[in-house]
Coordinates of C-alpha atoms in Angstrom, one line a residue:
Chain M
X15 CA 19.1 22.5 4.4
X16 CA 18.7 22.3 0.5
X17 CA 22.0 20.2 -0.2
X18 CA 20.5 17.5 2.2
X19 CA 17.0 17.3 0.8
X20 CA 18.1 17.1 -2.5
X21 CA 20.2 14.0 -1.8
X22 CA 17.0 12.8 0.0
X23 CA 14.6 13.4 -3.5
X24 CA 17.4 11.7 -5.4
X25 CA 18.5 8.8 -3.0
X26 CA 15.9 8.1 -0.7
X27 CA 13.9 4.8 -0.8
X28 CA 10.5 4.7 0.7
X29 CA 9.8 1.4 1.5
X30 CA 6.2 1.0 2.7
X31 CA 4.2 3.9 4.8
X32 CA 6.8 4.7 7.4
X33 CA 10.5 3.9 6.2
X34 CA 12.9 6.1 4.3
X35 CA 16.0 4.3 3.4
X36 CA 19.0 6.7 2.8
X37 CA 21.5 4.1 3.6
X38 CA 23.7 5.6 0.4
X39 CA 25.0 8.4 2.3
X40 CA 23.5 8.9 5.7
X41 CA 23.4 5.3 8.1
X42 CA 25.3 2.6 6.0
X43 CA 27.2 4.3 3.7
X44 CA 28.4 7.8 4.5
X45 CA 29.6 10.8 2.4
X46 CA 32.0 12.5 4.2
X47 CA 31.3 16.1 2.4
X48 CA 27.9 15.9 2.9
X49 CA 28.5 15.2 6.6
X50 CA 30.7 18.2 6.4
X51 CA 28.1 20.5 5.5
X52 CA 25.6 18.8 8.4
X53 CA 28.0 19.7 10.7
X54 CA 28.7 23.1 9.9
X55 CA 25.1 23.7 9.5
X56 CA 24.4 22.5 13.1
X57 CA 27.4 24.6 14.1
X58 CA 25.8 27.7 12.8
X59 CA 22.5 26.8 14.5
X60 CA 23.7 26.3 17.9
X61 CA 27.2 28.2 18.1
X62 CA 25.5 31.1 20.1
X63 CA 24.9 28.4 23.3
X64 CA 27.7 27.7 25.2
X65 CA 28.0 23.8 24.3
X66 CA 30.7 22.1 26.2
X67 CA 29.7 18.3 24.9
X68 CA 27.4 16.5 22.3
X69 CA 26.2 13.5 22.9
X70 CA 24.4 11.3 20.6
X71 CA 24.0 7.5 20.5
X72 CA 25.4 4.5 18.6
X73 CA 25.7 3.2 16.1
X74 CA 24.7 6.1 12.7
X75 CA 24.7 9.4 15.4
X76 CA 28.6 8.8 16.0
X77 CA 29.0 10.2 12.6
X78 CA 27.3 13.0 12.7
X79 CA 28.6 14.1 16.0
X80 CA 32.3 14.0 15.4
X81 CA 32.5 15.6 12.4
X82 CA 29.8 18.4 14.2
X83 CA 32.9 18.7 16.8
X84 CA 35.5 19.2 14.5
X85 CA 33.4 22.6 14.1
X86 CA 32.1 23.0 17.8
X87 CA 35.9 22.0 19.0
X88 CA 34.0 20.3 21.7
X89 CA 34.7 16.5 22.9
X90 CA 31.5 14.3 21.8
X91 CA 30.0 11.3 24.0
X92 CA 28.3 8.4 22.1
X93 CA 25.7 6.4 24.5
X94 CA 26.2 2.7 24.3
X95 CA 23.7 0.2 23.9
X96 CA 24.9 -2.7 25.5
X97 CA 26.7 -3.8 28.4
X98 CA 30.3 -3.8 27.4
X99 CA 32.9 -5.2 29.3
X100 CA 35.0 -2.2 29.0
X101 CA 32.3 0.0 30.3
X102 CA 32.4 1.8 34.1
X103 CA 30.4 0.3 36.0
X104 CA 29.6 3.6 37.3
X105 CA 27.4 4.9 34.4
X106 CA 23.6 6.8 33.8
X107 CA 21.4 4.4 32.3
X108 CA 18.0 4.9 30.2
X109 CA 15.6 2.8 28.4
X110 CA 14.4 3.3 24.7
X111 CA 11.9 1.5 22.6
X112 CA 12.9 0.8 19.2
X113 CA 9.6 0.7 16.8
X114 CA 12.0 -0.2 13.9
X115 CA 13.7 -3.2 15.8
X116 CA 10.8 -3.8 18.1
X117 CA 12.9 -4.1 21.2
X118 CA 13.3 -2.3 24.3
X119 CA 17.3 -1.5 25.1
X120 CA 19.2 0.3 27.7
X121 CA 21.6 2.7 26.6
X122 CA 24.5 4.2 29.2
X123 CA 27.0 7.0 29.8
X124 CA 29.7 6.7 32.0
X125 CA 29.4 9.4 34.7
X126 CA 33.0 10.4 34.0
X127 CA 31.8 11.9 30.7
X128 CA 28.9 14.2 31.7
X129 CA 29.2 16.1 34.7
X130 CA 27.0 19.0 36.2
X131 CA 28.3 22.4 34.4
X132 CA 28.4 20.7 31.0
X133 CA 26.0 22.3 28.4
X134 CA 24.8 19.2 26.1
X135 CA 24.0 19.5 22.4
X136 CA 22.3 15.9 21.4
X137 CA 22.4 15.0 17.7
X138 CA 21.4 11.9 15.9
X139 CA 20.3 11.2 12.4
X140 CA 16.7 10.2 12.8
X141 CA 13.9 11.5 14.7
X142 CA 10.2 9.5 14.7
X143 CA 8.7 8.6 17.5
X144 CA 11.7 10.2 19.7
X145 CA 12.4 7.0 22.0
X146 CA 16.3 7.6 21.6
X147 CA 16.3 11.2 22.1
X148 CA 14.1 11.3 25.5
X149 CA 16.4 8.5 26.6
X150 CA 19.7 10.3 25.8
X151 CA 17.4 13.6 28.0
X152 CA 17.2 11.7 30.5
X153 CA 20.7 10.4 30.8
X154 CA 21.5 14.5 30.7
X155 CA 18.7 15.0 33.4
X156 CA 20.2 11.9 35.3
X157 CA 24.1 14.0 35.3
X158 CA 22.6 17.8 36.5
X159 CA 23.6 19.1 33.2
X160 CA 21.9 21.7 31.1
X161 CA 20.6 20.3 27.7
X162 CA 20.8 23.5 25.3
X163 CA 18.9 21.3 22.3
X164 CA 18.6 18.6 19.8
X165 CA 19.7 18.5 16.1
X166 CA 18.5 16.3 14.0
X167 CA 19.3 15.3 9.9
X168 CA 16.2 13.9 9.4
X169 CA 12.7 14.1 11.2
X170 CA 9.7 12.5 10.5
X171 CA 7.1 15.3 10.8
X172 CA 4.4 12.7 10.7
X173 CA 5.6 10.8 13.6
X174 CA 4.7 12.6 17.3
X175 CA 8.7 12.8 18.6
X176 CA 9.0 15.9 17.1
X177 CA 6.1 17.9 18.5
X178 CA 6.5 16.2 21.9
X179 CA 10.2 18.0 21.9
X180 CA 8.8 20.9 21.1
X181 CA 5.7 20.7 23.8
X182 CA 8.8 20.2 26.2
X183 CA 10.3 23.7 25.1
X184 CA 12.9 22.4 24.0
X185 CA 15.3 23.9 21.2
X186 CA 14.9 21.4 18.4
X187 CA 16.8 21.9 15.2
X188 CA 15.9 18.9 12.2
X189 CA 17.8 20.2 8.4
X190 CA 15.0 18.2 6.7
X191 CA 11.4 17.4 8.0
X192 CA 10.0 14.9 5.8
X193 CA 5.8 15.5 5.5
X194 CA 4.7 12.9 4.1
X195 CA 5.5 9.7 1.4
X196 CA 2.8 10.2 -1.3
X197 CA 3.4 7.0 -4.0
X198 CA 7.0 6.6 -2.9
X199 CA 7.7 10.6 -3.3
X200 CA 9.1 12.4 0.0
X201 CA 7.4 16.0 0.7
X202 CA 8.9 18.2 2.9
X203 CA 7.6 20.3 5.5
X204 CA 9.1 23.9 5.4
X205 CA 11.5 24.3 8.1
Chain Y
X6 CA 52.4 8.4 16.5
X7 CA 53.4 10.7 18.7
X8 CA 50.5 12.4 19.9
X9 CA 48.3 9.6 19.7
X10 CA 51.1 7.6 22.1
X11 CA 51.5 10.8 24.5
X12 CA 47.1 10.8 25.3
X13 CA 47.5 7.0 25.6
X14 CA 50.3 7.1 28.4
X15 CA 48.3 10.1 30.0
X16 CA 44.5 8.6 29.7
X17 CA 44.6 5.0 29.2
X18 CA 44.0 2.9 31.9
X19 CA 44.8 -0.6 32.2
X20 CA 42.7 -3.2 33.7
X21 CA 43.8 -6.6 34.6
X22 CA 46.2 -8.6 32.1
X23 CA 45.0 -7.7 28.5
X24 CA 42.5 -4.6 28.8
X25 CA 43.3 -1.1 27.9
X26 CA 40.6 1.4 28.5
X27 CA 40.9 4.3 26.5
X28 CA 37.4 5.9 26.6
X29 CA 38.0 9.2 27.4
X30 CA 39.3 10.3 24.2
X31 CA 38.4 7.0 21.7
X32 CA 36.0 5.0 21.9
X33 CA 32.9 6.3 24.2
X34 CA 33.8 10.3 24.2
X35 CA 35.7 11.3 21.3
X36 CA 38.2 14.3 20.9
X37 CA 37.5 15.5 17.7
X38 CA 41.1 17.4 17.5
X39 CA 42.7 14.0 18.1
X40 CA 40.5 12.5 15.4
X41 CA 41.5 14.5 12.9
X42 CA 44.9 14.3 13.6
X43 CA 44.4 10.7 13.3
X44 CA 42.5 10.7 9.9
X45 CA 45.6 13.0 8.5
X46 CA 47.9 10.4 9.4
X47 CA 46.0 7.7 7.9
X48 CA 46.4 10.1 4.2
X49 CA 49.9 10.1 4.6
X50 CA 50.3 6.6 5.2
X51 CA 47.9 5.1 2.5
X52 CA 47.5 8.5 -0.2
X53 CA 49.9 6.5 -3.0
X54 CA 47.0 3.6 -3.1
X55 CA 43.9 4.5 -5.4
X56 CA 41.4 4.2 -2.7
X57 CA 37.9 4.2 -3.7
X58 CA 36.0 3.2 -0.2
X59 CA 36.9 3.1 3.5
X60 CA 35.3 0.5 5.1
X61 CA 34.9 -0.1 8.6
X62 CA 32.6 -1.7 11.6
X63 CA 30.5 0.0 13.7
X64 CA 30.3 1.3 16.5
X65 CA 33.6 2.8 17.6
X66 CA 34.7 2.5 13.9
X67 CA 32.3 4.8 12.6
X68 CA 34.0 8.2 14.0
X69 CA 37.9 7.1 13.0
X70 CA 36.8 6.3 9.1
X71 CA 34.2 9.2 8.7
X72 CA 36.9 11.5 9.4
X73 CA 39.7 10.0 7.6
X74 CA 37.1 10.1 5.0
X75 CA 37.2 14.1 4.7
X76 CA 40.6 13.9 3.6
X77 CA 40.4 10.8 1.6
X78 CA 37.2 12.2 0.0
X79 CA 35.9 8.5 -0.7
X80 CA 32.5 7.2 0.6
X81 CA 32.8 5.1 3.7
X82 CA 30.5 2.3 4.3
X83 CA 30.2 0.8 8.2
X84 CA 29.4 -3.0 8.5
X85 CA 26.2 -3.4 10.7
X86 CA 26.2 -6.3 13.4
X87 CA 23.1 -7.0 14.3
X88 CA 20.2 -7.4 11.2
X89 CA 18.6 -4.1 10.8
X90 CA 15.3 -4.0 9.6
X91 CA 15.8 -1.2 7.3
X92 CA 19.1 -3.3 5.8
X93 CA 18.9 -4.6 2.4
X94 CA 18.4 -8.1 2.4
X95 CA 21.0 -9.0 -0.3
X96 CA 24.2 -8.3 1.6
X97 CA 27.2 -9.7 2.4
X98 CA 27.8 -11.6 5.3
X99 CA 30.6 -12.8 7.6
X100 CA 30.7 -14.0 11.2
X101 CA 32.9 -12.4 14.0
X102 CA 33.9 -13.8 17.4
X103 CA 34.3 -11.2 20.1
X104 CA 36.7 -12.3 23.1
X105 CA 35.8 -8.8 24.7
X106 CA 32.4 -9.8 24.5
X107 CA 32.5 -13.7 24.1
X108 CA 30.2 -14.4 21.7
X109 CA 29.7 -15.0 17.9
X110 CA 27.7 -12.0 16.0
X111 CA 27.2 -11.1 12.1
X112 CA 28.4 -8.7 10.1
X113 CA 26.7 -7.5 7.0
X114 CA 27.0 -4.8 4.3
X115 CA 24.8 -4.1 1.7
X116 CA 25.7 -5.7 -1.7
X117 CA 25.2 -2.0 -3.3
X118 CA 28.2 -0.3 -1.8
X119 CA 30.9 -2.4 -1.9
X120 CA 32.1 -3.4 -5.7
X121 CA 33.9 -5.3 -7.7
X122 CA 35.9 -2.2 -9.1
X123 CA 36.5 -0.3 -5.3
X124 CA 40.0 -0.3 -4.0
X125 CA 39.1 -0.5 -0.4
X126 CA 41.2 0.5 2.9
X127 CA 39.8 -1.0 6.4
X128 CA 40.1 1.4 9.6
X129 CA 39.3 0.3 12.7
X130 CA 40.4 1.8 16.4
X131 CA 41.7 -1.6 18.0
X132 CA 43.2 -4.7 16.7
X133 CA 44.0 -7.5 19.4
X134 CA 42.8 -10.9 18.1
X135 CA 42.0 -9.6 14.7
X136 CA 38.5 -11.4 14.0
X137 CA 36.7 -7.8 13.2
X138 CA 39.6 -7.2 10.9
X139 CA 39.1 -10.9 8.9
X140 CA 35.3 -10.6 8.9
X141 CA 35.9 -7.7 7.0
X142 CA 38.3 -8.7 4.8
X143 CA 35.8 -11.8 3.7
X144 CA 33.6 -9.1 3.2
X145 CA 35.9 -7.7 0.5
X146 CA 36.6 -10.5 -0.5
X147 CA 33.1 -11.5 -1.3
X148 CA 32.7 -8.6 -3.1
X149 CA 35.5 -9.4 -5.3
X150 CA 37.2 -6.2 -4.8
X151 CA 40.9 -5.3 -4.0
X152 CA 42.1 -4.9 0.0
X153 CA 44.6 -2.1 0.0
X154 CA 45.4 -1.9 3.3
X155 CA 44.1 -2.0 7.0
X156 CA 44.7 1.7 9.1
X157 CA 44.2 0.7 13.3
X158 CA 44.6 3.1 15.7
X159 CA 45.9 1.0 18.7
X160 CA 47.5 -2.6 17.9
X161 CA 47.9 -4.5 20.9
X162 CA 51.3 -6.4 20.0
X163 CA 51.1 -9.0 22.4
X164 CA 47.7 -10.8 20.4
X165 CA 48.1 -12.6 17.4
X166 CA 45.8 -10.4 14.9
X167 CA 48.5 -8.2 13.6
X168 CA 50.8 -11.0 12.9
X169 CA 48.9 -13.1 11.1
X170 CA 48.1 -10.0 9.0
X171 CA 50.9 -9.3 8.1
X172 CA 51.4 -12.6 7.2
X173 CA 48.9 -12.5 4.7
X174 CA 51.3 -9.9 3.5
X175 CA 48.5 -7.3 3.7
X176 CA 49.8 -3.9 4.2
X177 CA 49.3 -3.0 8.3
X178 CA 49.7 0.6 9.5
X179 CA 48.8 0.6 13.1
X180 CA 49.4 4.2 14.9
X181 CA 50.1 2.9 18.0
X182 CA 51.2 -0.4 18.6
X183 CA 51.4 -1.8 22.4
X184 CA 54.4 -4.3 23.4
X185 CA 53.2 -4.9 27.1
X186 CA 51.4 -3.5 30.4
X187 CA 54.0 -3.5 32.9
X188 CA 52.5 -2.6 36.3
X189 CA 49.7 -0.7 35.2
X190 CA 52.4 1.5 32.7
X191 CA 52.0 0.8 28.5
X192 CA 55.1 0.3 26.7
X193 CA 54.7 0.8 22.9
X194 CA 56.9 -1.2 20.0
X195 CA 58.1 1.2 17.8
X196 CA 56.4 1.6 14.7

């Protein structure tokens, strides 16, 4: 998605080997337009499933998703990632790792949200080492319901998530795949 | 709001004394019809102010102001609560206390998108006791910029948050605003 990597060349901070800051429009700050265009681009990409229900994962994914349902007309389901008082009780649960925050977390769905004949889309902003994503499948595995694919803004093609999804056959979708950072310059992948 | 009132009295569900669960279409899944509904209504209410920046808290937050933002057309920044370690470190701070949650946590946004110059409005999707909503107004405040307004999509009348902001004399639109649970049944002020 050209409009998206070009914000990326112009916005993007690489900080050391592994992080790419774009907190000027995608996870901090947020341009709405731009998210407009990721959403209809992820329509386009997955409009021929029949999704019932995205589901992606607090806090930056929630963007993403709703304005991705304003074009799939579909309701969208944000996993939590603590233990709120105001959650069912009666909820899947998963476990991710976080290599950015170091931590391991449990993230939940209430089981009112996800039932057997949905057909899940799961977006989130950023893929890496795929901790989040695989814990968000399993919360779809965990309901019976049929995960039609993963989109993704931004994946880091040098980090294994992305190739383990595929391995898994699974229909992944990422509008930018950032190669590598050669002396704080992103390079794409083609894709 | 009408429609916004109509989904509460069908879907909410009230638990105990002073909990209002309202998950099915706000704050874990999302109807993205509803939303934008929502984010329209916030235009009308606050288009006549020169908005510059929504700013709101994540996670629930995130979905309300990133769609009011497509008709606004103005950036929206989210406050993070926990340190991030891809967060700038020179940031404004403030600290919240969560009854829902009983405990004290941080807010912080990054000194680079809130400025002196921005006309900001705050969103959020509840207001009870109103610490979220004065963390964030510090935050503004901090930043030396000018609070326009606060936009909530479900005021719980019976806490003191909304009072004492409009006792500040800052200019409240809440969507929804609820006098009292009365056997399980919401009653709404009108507003």
């Amino acid at each position: 998605m050209d409009l998206l990597k070009k914000r990326i060349l112009e916005e993007g901070r690489v900080v050391g080997e592994e992080v790419l800051k774009v907190d000027s429009f995608l996870n901090h700050q947020i341009d709405p337009e731009l998210f407009q265009e990721i959403g209809k681009e992820f329509y386009n990409r997955f409009k021929d499933k029949n999704i019932t229900k995205l589901l992606t994962i607090e806090a930056s994914g929630i963007a993403i998703a709703v304005v991705a349902g304003l074009y799939f007309k579909v309701p969208v389901v944000f996993a939590k990632k603590s233990k709120s008082r105001n959650l069912d009780t009666d909820t899947y649960k998963s476990e991710v790792y976080s290599f950015t925050k170091q931590t391991t977390y449990d993230i939940e769905v209430s089981k009112r949200y996800i039932k057997p004949e949905d057909h899940i889309l799961i977006l989130d902003d950023f893929l890496a080492n795929g901790k989040a994503a695989q814990g968000l499948i399993d919360i779809v595995n965990q309901a019976g319901a049929t995960l039609e694919g993963i989109g993704i803004v931004i994946e880091k093609g040098f980090q294994k998530g992305g190739q383990q999804l595929r391995d898994q056959k699974i229909h992944l979708e990422s509008l930018a795949i950032v190669d590598r950072f050669t002396n704080g310059q992103v390079t794409f992948l083609k894709g």
